[in-house]
Amino acid sequence: FAIVPTLLDTSDRLRRCLRWIVGLGLIPATLEILKITWWPGPDDALLGPMATNRNYLAILLLLPWFAAFYEMQQPGNRRRQIWGCFCFATITVALLESRCRAAWLGIGIAMAYSMLLGLRDRARVNASPFLLGATRRLVAVLALSAVAAILVTVMANVGRMPTPLQTLGTLFHPMEGSAGSRLRRWTNAMPMIRDHLLLGVGPGRWEDAFPRYQHSVVPDSSGNPEPFNDYIGLLAEGGLLSLLVLALFVRGVIRPNNSEEAPERKILRLSLICWLIAAFFHSLMVERILVLGLWLNLALVGVGRRSTHHFGIRQRSAIAAMVVVCVLFAGAVICDARIMYAALHRHVATQFVR
């Protein structure tokens, strides 16, 4: 919150940052579509980008998806519009291939929320130009999304994988598959939350406390012990006060500053809302890179917001701090990769011995 507003102190720099986010988001999206991994060996392919969980890839692509949607709407700049449409379609294909229903639901709710706010703000003015522009944008989004869905369906049929429609069809059977396991996990977590409502069981103690309640209401599987819901996890570990503090903090950041705020901030708020919706169905806070993505989105939303508080930090200091943060993060990622690589080969060796 000190580094990002200092570096992006003008709207032009923020727009340039969004273009970089679109370009960088295009890389993992393309790798996912082409099924390219960083390691050529078949065993090491498990360590490819986001190979452990495609849901995480979908969550990371939310910010580039909304930034590409913003690039599509740039008036008077045909090249940026074409580039935005290409990136939007490519990232949409990767999102559909991820089969992350939480990301799809978040995008749908965020876009509907944006349309409702737009209609409310324009109701007292001449609504015809707004409705015409909104209709054009909606048609363009639906057309590109339909083309991406058809392409993913064809690729899924060739690879004998579930199509997007088949993935959505699982929602009609909520007690089966991953949706059913989530519902059972949340139901069994309710007695634990009730017993420790105010202060919770303690930070990081979910895995220690939940086994006593795992079968308290309905039988639960003995697989991954995570809550698969960041808000239930926070409520269980930190109590009602922690959840309230988080809600007030996020509300203060995403609250509209005024009716004439920059469109860049509106699109960043939609991305943040989508992330928060996806957190209802996944444990996103346990992954370092997803937490970093959340804080980056929060900081970008805060750029240009009017405030009585000003950070006493110069751009040179902000750049130095950013370099330090990136170096520390890269070191942590390298350590994680080495640990994961060693754990994977230990698991393979153990299975071979058995």
mmCIF file of C-alpha atoms in Angstrom:
data_model
loop_
_atom_site.group_PDB
_atom_site.id
_atom_site.type_symbol
_atom_site.label_atom_id
_atom_site.label_comp_id
_atom_site.label_asym_id
_atom_site.label_seq_id
_atom_site.Cartn_x
_atom_site.Cartn_y
_atom_site.Cartn_z
ATOM 1 C CA PHE A 1 0.000 0.000 0.000
ATOM 2 C CA ALA A 2 3.050 2.282 0.131
ATOM 3 C CA ILE A 3 4.992 0.922 -2.856
ATOM 4 C CA VAL A 4 2.235 0.585 -5.464
ATOM 5 C CA PRO A 5 0.581 4.036 -5.076
ATOM 6 C CA THR A 6 4.029 5.668 -5.084
ATOM 7 C CA LEU A 7 5.077 3.991 -8.336
ATOM 8 C CA LEU A 8 1.675 4.373 -10.016
ATOM 9 C CA ASP A 9 0.922 7.948 -9.022
ATOM 10 C CA THR A 10 -0.694 8.859 -12.357
ATOM 11 C CA SER A 11 -3.514 7.333 -14.404
ATOM 12 C CA ASP A 12 -1.138 6.808 -17.337
ATOM 13 C CA ARG A 13 1.181 4.661 -15.218
ATOM 14 C CA LEU A 14 -1.749 2.656 -13.900
ATOM 15 C CA ARG A 15 -2.989 1.994 -17.439
ATOM 16 C CA ARG A 16 0.527 0.954 -18.440
ATOM 17 C CA CYS A 17 0.621 -1.412 -15.467
ATOM 18 C CA LEU A 18 -2.660 -2.970 -16.592
ATOM 19 C CA ARG A 19 -1.202 -3.564 -20.054
ATOM 20 C CA TRP A 20 1.753 -5.340 -18.451
ATOM 21 C CA ILE A 21 -0.623 -7.440 -16.357
ATOM 22 C CA VAL A 22 -2.476 -8.494 -19.525
ATOM 23 C CA GLY A 23 0.765 -9.448 -21.264
ATOM 24 C CA LEU A 24 2.099 -11.379 -18.279
ATOM 25 C CA GLY A 25 -1.245 -13.143 -17.805
ATOM 26 C CA LEU A 26 -1.083 -14.259 -21.419
ATOM 27 C CA ILE A 27 2.009 -16.392 -20.668
ATOM 28 C CA PRO A 28 0.475 -18.927 -18.201
ATOM 29 C CA ALA A 29 -2.770 -18.904 -20.205
ATOM 30 C CA THR A 30 -0.890 -19.919 -23.351
ATOM 31 C CA LEU A 31 1.108 -22.542 -21.467
ATOM 32 C CA GLU A 32 -2.113 -24.025 -20.110
ATOM 33 C CA ILE A 33 -3.758 -24.131 -23.549
ATOM 34 C CA LEU A 34 -0.719 -25.703 -25.237
ATOM 35 C CA LYS A 35 -0.052 -27.996 -22.241
ATOM 36 C CA ILE A 36 3.566 -26.835 -22.055
ATOM 37 C CA THR A 37 5.484 -27.344 -18.813
ATOM 38 C CA TRP A 38 8.737 -25.876 -17.617
ATOM 39 C CA TRP A 39 10.333 -29.353 -17.369
ATOM 40 C CA PRO A 40 10.602 -31.640 -20.424
ATOM 41 C CA GLY A 41 10.696 -34.947 -18.540
ATOM 42 C CA PRO A 42 7.428 -36.894 -18.083
ATOM 43 C CA ASP A 43 7.951 -37.306 -14.325
ATOM 44 C CA ASP A 44 8.843 -33.660 -13.831
ATOM 45 C CA ALA A 45 5.772 -32.568 -15.797
ATOM 46 C CA LEU A 46 3.926 -32.726 -12.480
ATOM 47 C CA LEU A 47 5.882 -29.627 -11.499
ATOM 48 C CA GLY A 48 4.627 -27.618 -14.462
ATOM 49 C CA PRO A 49 2.999 -24.207 -13.982
ATOM 50 C CA MET A 50 0.060 -24.653 -11.605
ATOM 51 C CA ALA A 51 -0.070 -28.377 -12.410
ATOM 52 C CA THR A 52 -0.931 -29.181 -8.802
ATOM 53 C CA ASN A 53 -4.225 -27.286 -8.962
ATOM 54 C CA ARG A 54 -5.730 -25.638 -12.016
ATOM 55 C CA ASN A 55 -8.145 -23.760 -9.792
ATOM 56 C CA TYR A 56 -5.179 -21.679 -8.599
ATOM 57 C CA LEU A 57 -4.278 -20.875 -12.191
ATOM 58 C CA ALA A 58 -7.841 -19.691 -12.812
ATOM 59 C CA ILE A 59 -7.740 -17.433 -9.746
ATOM 60 C CA LEU A 60 -4.439 -15.903 -10.894
ATOM 61 C CA LEU A 61 -5.914 -15.235 -14.344
ATOM 62 C CA LEU A 62 -8.841 -13.217 -12.984
ATOM 63 C CA LEU A 63 -6.916 -9.928 -12.820
ATOM 64 C CA PRO A 64 -5.453 -10.296 -16.368
ATOM 65 C CA TRP A 65 -8.938 -11.277 -17.651
ATOM 66 C CA PHE A 66 -10.536 -8.094 -16.331
ATOM 67 C CA ALA A 67 -7.542 -6.019 -17.482
ATOM 68 C CA ALA A 68 -7.951 -7.479 -20.990
ATOM 69 C CA PHE A 69 -11.653 -6.643 -20.815
ATOM 70 C CA TYR A 70 -10.611 -3.054 -20.050
ATOM 71 C CA GLU A 71 -8.197 -3.005 -23.002
ATOM 72 C CA MET A 72 -11.005 -4.098 -25.339
ATOM 73 C CA GLN A 73 -12.946 -0.933 -24.542
ATOM 74 C CA GLN A 74 -10.263 1.662 -25.316
ATOM 75 C CA PRO A 75 -11.875 4.137 -27.729
ATOM 76 C CA GLY A 76 -9.930 5.461 -30.694
ATOM 77 C CA ASN A 77 -7.117 2.918 -30.404
ATOM 78 C CA ARG A 78 -7.792 0.064 -32.793
ATOM 79 C CA ARG A 79 -4.526 -1.760 -32.121
ATOM 80 C CA ARG A 80 -5.133 -1.863 -28.370
ATOM 81 C CA GLN A 81 -8.686 -3.049 -28.944
ATOM 82 C CA ILE A 82 -7.506 -5.894 -31.196
ATOM 83 C CA TRP A 83 -4.749 -6.804 -28.719
ATOM 84 C CA GLY A 84 -7.264 -6.712 -25.880
ATOM 85 C CA CYS A 85 -9.710 -8.950 -27.782
ATOM 86 C CA PHE A 86 -6.944 -11.476 -28.538
ATOM 87 C CA CYS A 87 -5.747 -11.568 -24.918
ATOM 88 C CA PHE A 88 -9.320 -11.699 -23.633
ATOM 89 C CA ALA A 89 -10.156 -14.675 -25.862
ATOM 90 C CA THR A 90 -6.920 -16.514 -24.983
ATOM 91 C CA ILE A 91 -7.318 -16.038 -21.233
ATOM 92 C CA THR A 92 -10.995 -17.037 -21.502
ATOM 93 C CA VAL A 93 -9.972 -20.317 -23.147
ATOM 94 C CA ALA A 94 -7.519 -20.991 -20.298
ATOM 95 C CA LEU A 95 -10.203 -20.156 -17.709
ATOM 96 C CA LEU A 96 -12.641 -22.557 -19.352
ATOM 97 C CA GLU A 97 -9.986 -25.271 -19.570
ATOM 98 C CA SER A 98 -9.286 -24.896 -15.855
ATOM 99 C CA ARG A 99 -12.874 -26.018 -15.113
ATOM 100 C CA CYS A 100 -12.875 -23.699 -12.092
ATOM 101 C CA ARG A 101 -16.566 -23.159 -11.385
ATOM 102 C CA ALA A 102 -15.759 -20.703 -8.591
ATOM 103 C CA ALA A 103 -13.948 -18.385 -11.037
ATOM 104 C CA TRP A 104 -16.809 -18.660 -13.544
ATOM 105 C CA LEU A 105 -19.359 -17.844 -10.861
ATOM 106 C CA GLY A 106 -17.281 -14.916 -9.623
ATOM 107 C CA ILE A 107 -16.987 -13.462 -13.119
ATOM 108 C CA GLY A 108 -20.724 -13.790 -13.697
ATOM 109 C CA ILE A 109 -21.648 -12.107 -10.407
ATOM 110 C CA ALA A 110 -19.040 -9.347 -10.832
ATOM 111 C CA MET A 111 -20.229 -8.519 -14.354
ATOM 112 C CA ALA A 112 -23.882 -8.517 -13.261
ATOM 113 C CA TYR A 113 -22.964 -6.236 -10.348
ATOM 114 C CA SER A 114 -21.203 -3.877 -12.749
ATOM 115 C CA MET A 115 -24.220 -3.690 -15.039
ATOM 116 C CA LEU A 116 -26.584 -2.977 -12.138
ATOM 117 C CA LEU A 117 -24.345 -0.201 -10.812
ATOM 118 C CA GLY A 118 -24.090 1.308 -14.263
ATOM 119 C CA LEU A 119 -27.838 1.306 -14.707
ATOM 120 C CA ARG A 120 -28.294 2.896 -11.303
ATOM 121 C CA ASP A 121 -25.769 5.655 -11.979
ATOM 122 C CA ARG A 122 -27.179 6.458 -15.423
ATOM 123 C CA ALA A 123 -30.838 6.285 -14.474
ATOM 124 C CA ARG A 124 -31.034 10.018 -13.779
ATOM 125 C CA VAL A 125 -29.184 11.005 -16.924
ATOM 126 C CA ASN A 126 -29.732 10.127 -20.572
ATOM 127 C CA ALA A 127 -29.502 6.355 -20.423
ATOM 128 C CA SER A 128 -29.666 5.657 -24.184
ATOM 129 C CA PRO A 129 -25.935 6.152 -24.977
ATOM 130 C CA PHE A 130 -24.957 4.160 -21.910
ATOM 131 C CA LEU A 131 -27.294 1.292 -22.737
ATOM 132 C CA LEU A 132 -26.073 1.264 -26.334
ATOM 133 C CA GLY A 133 -22.415 1.106 -25.249
ATOM 134 C CA ALA A 134 -23.133 -1.476 -22.556
ATOM 135 C CA THR A 135 -25.039 -3.621 -25.052
ATOM 136 C CA ARG A 136 -22.143 -3.496 -27.505
ATOM 137 C CA ARG A 137 -19.654 -4.495 -24.810
ATOM 138 C CA LEU A 138 -21.926 -7.286 -23.620
ATOM 139 C CA VAL A 139 -22.332 -8.627 -27.166
ATOM 140 C CA ALA A 140 -18.562 -8.526 -27.711
ATOM 141 C CA VAL A 141 -17.887 -10.356 -24.429
ATOM 142 C CA LEU A 142 -20.558 -12.982 -25.124
ATOM 143 C CA ALA A 143 -19.317 -13.502 -28.688
ATOM 144 C CA LEU A 144 -15.681 -13.985 -27.654
ATOM 145 C CA SER A 145 -16.711 -16.187 -24.728
ATOM 146 C CA ALA A 146 -18.894 -18.317 -27.043
ATOM 147 C CA VAL A 147 -16.021 -18.780 -29.489
ATOM 148 C CA ALA A 148 -13.714 -19.737 -26.603
ATOM 149 C CA ALA A 149 -16.317 -22.164 -25.209
ATOM 150 C CA ILE A 150 -16.747 -23.848 -28.602
ATOM 151 C CA LEU A 151 -12.971 -24.180 -28.981
ATOM 152 C CA VAL A 152 -12.579 -25.648 -25.495
ATOM 153 C CA THR A 153 -15.489 -28.049 -26.130
ATOM 154 C CA VAL A 154 -13.838 -29.329 -29.313
ATOM 155 C CA MET A 155 -10.492 -29.711 -27.532
ATOM 156 C CA ALA A 156 -12.182 -31.488 -24.612
ATOM 157 C CA ASN A 157 -13.937 -33.949 -26.930
ATOM 158 C CA VAL A 158 -10.675 -34.703 -28.698
ATOM 159 C CA GLY A 159 -8.870 -35.230 -25.392
ATOM 160 C CA ARG A 160 -11.846 -37.052 -23.821
ATOM 161 C CA MET A 161 -12.115 -34.485 -21.047
ATOM 162 C CA PRO A 162 -15.273 -32.929 -19.535
ATOM 163 C CA THR A 163 -16.651 -30.018 -21.541
ATOM 164 C CA PRO A 164 -17.593 -26.693 -19.896
ATOM 165 C CA LEU A 165 -21.302 -27.611 -20.083
ATOM 166 C CA GLN A 166 -20.637 -30.968 -18.446
ATOM 167 C CA THR A 167 -18.650 -29.213 -15.725
ATOM 168 C CA LEU A 168 -21.547 -26.831 -15.083
ATOM 169 C CA GLY A 169 -23.927 -29.781 -15.091
ATOM 170 C CA THR A 170 -22.301 -31.098 -11.924
ATOM 171 C CA LEU A 171 -23.910 -28.188 -10.055
ATOM 172 C CA PHE A 172 -27.272 -29.935 -10.429
ATOM 173 C CA HIS A 173 -25.892 -32.723 -8.213
ATOM 174 C CA PRO A 174 -24.467 -30.684 -5.300
ATOM 175 C CA MET A 175 -23.988 -33.664 -2.983
ATOM 176 C CA GLU A 176 -21.686 -35.486 -5.399
ATOM 177 C CA GLY A 177 -18.047 -34.927 -6.288
ATOM 178 C CA SER A 178 -16.040 -31.992 -4.971
ATOM 179 C CA ALA A 179 -19.159 -29.897 -4.314
ATOM 180 C CA GLY A 180 -20.555 -32.576 -1.991
ATOM 181 C CA SER A 181 -17.279 -32.902 -0.101
ATOM 182 C CA ARG A 182 -17.200 -29.141 0.402
ATOM 183 C CA LEU A 183 -20.754 -29.075 1.733
ATOM 184 C CA ARG A 184 -19.961 -31.885 4.169
ATOM 185 C CA ARG A 185 -16.776 -30.111 5.294
ATOM 186 C CA TRP A 186 -18.612 -26.839 5.934
ATOM 187 C CA THR A 187 -21.458 -28.593 7.736
ATOM 188 C CA ASN A 188 -19.061 -30.361 10.099
ATOM 189 C CA ALA A 189 -17.195 -27.124 10.732
ATOM 190 C CA MET A 190 -20.290 -25.383 12.115
ATOM 191 C CA PRO A 191 -20.106 -27.014 15.613
ATOM 192 C CA MET A 192 -16.436 -26.023 15.892
ATOM 193 C CA ILE A 193 -17.259 -22.431 14.940
ATOM 194 C CA ARG A 194 -20.135 -22.391 17.424
ATOM 195 C CA ASP A 195 -17.873 -23.594 20.245
ATOM 196 C CA HIS A 196 -15.196 -20.947 19.484
ATOM 197 C CA LEU A 197 -17.289 -18.179 17.960
ATOM 198 C CA LEU A 198 -15.613 -15.076 19.349
ATOM 199 C CA LEU A 199 -11.858 -15.762 19.156
ATOM 200 C CA GLY A 200 -11.658 -19.037 17.217
ATOM 201 C CA VAL A 201 -9.380 -21.999 17.833
ATOM 202 C CA GLY A 202 -6.237 -19.974 17.087
ATOM 203 C CA PRO A 203 -4.330 -18.993 13.927
ATOM 204 C CA GLY A 204 -3.110 -21.998 11.962
ATOM 205 C CA ARG A 205 -4.816 -24.549 14.224
ATOM 206 C CA TRP A 206 -7.542 -25.730 11.842
ATOM 207 C CA GLU A 207 -5.817 -29.032 11.093
ATOM 208 C CA ASP A 208 -5.309 -29.695 14.813
ATOM 209 C CA ALA A 209 -8.847 -28.803 15.904
ATOM 210 C CA PHE A 210 -11.028 -29.955 13.010
ATOM 211 C CA PRO A 211 -10.446 -33.756 13.281
ATOM 212 C CA ARG A 212 -12.486 -33.762 16.512
ATOM 213 C CA TYR A 213 -15.467 -32.361 14.577
ATOM 214 C CA GLN A 214 -14.857 -34.003 11.194
ATOM 215 C CA HIS A 215 -17.749 -36.463 11.537
ATOM 216 C CA SER A 216 -19.843 -34.504 14.037
ATOM 217 C CA VAL A 217 -22.805 -33.903 11.675
ATOM 218 C CA VAL A 218 -22.284 -36.010 8.541
ATOM 219 C CA PRO A 219 -19.556 -38.509 7.542
ATOM 220 C CA ASP A 220 -16.647 -36.696 5.908
ATOM 221 C CA SER A 221 -13.828 -37.947 3.712
ATOM 222 C CA SER A 222 -10.362 -38.297 5.199
ATOM 223 C CA GLY A 223 -8.582 -36.521 2.355
ATOM 224 C CA ASN A 224 -7.357 -32.929 2.238
ATOM 225 C CA PRO A 225 -8.057 -31.376 5.676
ATOM 226 C CA GLU A 226 -8.442 -27.801 4.381
ATOM 227 C CA PRO A 227 -11.752 -25.955 4.935
ATOM 228 C CA PHE A 228 -12.168 -25.155 1.201
ATOM 229 C CA ASN A 229 -13.634 -21.806 2.234
ATOM 230 C CA ASP A 230 -11.415 -18.952 3.348
ATOM 231 C CA TYR A 231 -14.176 -17.283 5.325
ATOM 232 C CA ILE A 232 -15.093 -20.425 7.250
ATOM 233 C CA GLY A 233 -11.386 -21.023 7.867
ATOM 234 C CA LEU A 234 -10.887 -17.466 9.128
ATOM 235 C CA LEU A 235 -14.016 -17.658 11.268
ATOM 236 C CA ALA A 236 -12.898 -20.960 12.780
ATOM 237 C CA GLU A 237 -9.293 -19.900 13.433
ATOM 238 C CA GLY A 238 -9.682 -16.205 14.242
ATOM 239 C CA GLY A 239 -13.275 -15.962 15.374
ATOM 240 C CA LEU A 240 -15.986 -13.482 14.549
ATOM 241 C CA LEU A 241 -13.802 -10.485 15.358
ATOM 242 C CA SER A 242 -11.182 -11.418 12.735
ATOM 243 C CA LEU A 243 -13.828 -11.888 10.056
ATOM 244 C CA LEU A 244 -15.375 -8.527 10.955
ATOM 245 C CA VAL A 245 -12.009 -6.763 10.755
ATOM 246 C CA LEU A 246 -11.327 -8.271 7.322
ATOM 247 C CA ALA A 247 -14.793 -7.287 6.067
ATOM 248 C CA LEU A 248 -14.405 -3.688 7.237
ATOM 249 C CA PHE A 249 -10.909 -3.454 5.758
ATOM 250 C CA VAL A 250 -11.948 -4.769 2.343
ATOM 251 C CA ARG A 251 -15.044 -2.574 2.326
ATOM 252 C CA GLY A 252 -12.909 0.481 3.024
ATOM 253 C CA VAL A 253 -10.623 -0.354 0.106
ATOM 254 C CA ILE A 254 -13.221 -1.209 -2.554
ATOM 255 C CA ARG A 255 -15.802 1.419 -1.571
ATOM 256 C CA PRO A 256 -16.386 3.776 -4.541
ATOM 257 C CA ASN A 257 -14.566 7.045 -4.011
ATOM 258 C CA ASN A 258 -16.991 9.114 -6.050
ATOM 259 C CA SER A 259 -19.406 8.742 -8.952
ATOM 260 C CA GLU A 260 -16.791 9.937 -11.483
ATOM 261 C CA GLU A 261 -13.903 7.649 -10.525
ATOM 262 C CA ALA A 262 -11.527 6.335 -13.168
ATOM 263 C CA PRO A 263 -12.638 3.270 -15.193
ATOM 264 C CA GLU A 264 -9.364 1.541 -14.308
ATOM 265 C CA ARG A 265 -10.359 1.487 -10.655
ATOM 266 C CA LYS A 266 -13.803 0.119 -11.513
ATOM 267 C CA ILE A 267 -12.340 -2.802 -13.449
ATOM 268 C CA LEU A 268 -9.857 -3.534 -10.639
ATOM 269 C CA ARG A 269 -12.712 -3.546 -8.134
ATOM 270 C CA LEU A 270 -14.559 -6.123 -10.255
ATOM 271 C CA SER A 271 -11.469 -8.338 -10.281
ATOM 272 C CA LEU A 272 -11.218 -8.063 -6.506
ATOM 273 C CA ILE A 273 -14.918 -8.886 -6.050
ATOM 274 C CA CYS A 274 -14.456 -11.956 -8.255
ATOM 275 C CA TRP A 275 -11.486 -13.093 -6.114
ATOM 276 C CA LEU A 276 -13.511 -12.651 -2.932
ATOM 277 C CA ILE A 277 -16.367 -14.723 -4.378
ATOM 278 C CA ALA A 278 -13.981 -17.506 -5.424
ATOM 279 C CA ALA A 279 -12.664 -17.566 -1.835
ATOM 280 C CA PHE A 280 -16.053 -18.966 -0.783
ATOM 281 C CA PHE A 281 -15.177 -22.261 -2.497
ATOM 282 C CA HIS A 282 -11.407 -22.613 -2.082
ATOM 283 C CA SER A 283 -8.682 -22.192 0.531
ATOM 284 C CA LEU A 284 -6.810 -19.470 -1.324
ATOM 285 C CA MET A 285 -5.093 -17.931 1.698
ATOM 286 C CA VAL A 286 -2.833 -20.953 2.149
ATOM 287 C CA GLU A 287 -1.029 -20.338 -1.154
ATOM 288 C CA ARG A 288 1.600 -17.631 -0.993
ATOM 289 C CA ILE A 289 1.309 -16.551 -4.625
ATOM 290 C CA LEU A 290 -2.475 -16.216 -4.376
ATOM 291 C CA VAL A 291 -2.173 -14.094 -1.235
ATOM 292 C CA LEU A 292 0.349 -11.894 -3.044
ATOM 293 C CA GLY A 293 -2.096 -11.571 -5.949
ATOM 294 C CA LEU A 294 -4.850 -10.530 -3.554
ATOM 295 C CA TRP A 295 -2.722 -7.826 -1.926
ATOM 296 C CA LEU A 296 -1.569 -6.578 -5.324
ATOM 297 C CA ASN A 297 -5.192 -6.260 -6.420
ATOM 298 C CA LEU A 298 -6.094 -4.460 -3.182
ATOM 299 C CA ALA A 299 -3.172 -2.061 -3.603
ATOM 300 C CA LEU A 300 -4.074 -1.364 -7.254
ATOM 301 C CA VAL A 301 -7.658 -0.596 -6.244
ATOM 302 C CA GLY A 302 -6.284 1.878 -3.716
ATOM 303 C CA VAL A 303 -4.248 3.768 -6.349
ATOM 304 C CA GLY A 304 -5.613 7.265 -6.879
ATOM 305 C CA ARG A 305 -8.016 7.075 -3.966
ATOM 306 C CA ARG A 306 -8.444 10.324 -2.118
ATOM 307 C CA SER A 307 -7.132 10.064 1.410
ATOM 308 C CA THR A 308 -6.010 12.355 4.174
ATOM 309 C CA HIS A 309 -2.997 10.077 4.738
ATOM 310 C CA HIS A 310 0.060 10.395 2.501
ATOM 311 C CA PHE A 311 2.967 7.979 2.488
ATOM 312 C CA GLY A 312 6.339 9.647 3.089
ATOM 313 C CA ILE A 313 8.203 7.428 0.610
ATOM 314 C CA ARG A 314 10.068 8.468 -2.513
ATOM 315 C CA GLN A 315 10.004 6.631 -5.810
ATOM 316 C CA ARG A 316 13.635 5.547 -5.469
ATOM 317 C CA SER A 317 12.893 4.024 -2.069
ATOM 318 C CA ALA A 318 9.726 2.418 -3.424
ATOM 319 C CA ILE A 319 11.685 0.796 -6.271
ATOM 320 C CA ALA A 320 14.318 -0.491 -3.839
ATOM 321 C CA ALA A 321 11.622 -1.896 -1.542
ATOM 322 C CA MET A 322 9.894 -3.538 -4.515
ATOM 323 C CA VAL A 323 13.169 -5.187 -5.586
ATOM 324 C CA VAL A 324 13.709 -6.519 -2.055
ATOM 325 C CA VAL A 325 10.159 -7.915 -1.935
ATOM 326 C CA CYS A 326 10.559 -9.596 -5.344
ATOM 327 C CA VAL A 327 13.931 -11.121 -4.368
ATOM 328 C CA LEU A 328 12.495 -12.482 -1.119
ATOM 329 C CA PHE A 329 9.482 -13.878 -2.945
ATOM 330 C CA ALA A 330 11.662 -15.484 -5.644
ATOM 331 C CA GLY A 331 13.815 -17.076 -2.940
ATOM 332 C CA ALA A 332 10.735 -18.449 -1.208
ATOM 333 C CA VAL A 333 9.425 -19.858 -4.493
ATOM 334 C CA ILE A 334 12.771 -21.549 -5.233
ATOM 335 C CA CYS A 335 12.787 -23.119 -1.762
ATOM 336 C CA ASP A 336 9.196 -24.295 -2.226
ATOM 337 C CA ALA A 337 10.059 -25.785 -5.624
ATOM 338 C CA ARG A 338 13.040 -27.679 -4.203
ATOM 339 C CA ILE A 339 10.974 -29.006 -1.301
ATOM 340 C CA MET A 340 8.171 -30.025 -3.658
ATOM 341 C CA TYR A 341 10.631 -31.676 -6.046
ATOM 342 C CA ALA A 342 12.236 -33.659 -3.205
ATOM 343 C CA ALA A 343 8.849 -34.637 -1.757
ATOM 344 C CA LEU A 344 7.619 -35.797 -5.167
ATOM 345 C CA HIS A 345 10.632 -38.044 -5.764
ATOM 346 C CA ARG A 346 10.434 -39.374 -2.210
ATOM 347 C CA HIS A 347 6.777 -40.253 -2.804
ATOM 348 C CA VAL A 348 7.628 -41.998 -6.107
ATOM 349 C CA ALA A 349 10.466 -43.925 -4.439
ATOM 350 C CA THR A 350 8.231 -44.968 -1.544
ATOM 351 C CA GLN A 351 5.551 -46.222 -3.939
ATOM 352 C CA PHE A 352 8.187 -48.116 -5.932
ATOM 353 C CA VAL A 353 9.527 -49.836 -2.796
ATOM 354 C CA ARG A 354 5.989 -50.815 -1.727
#
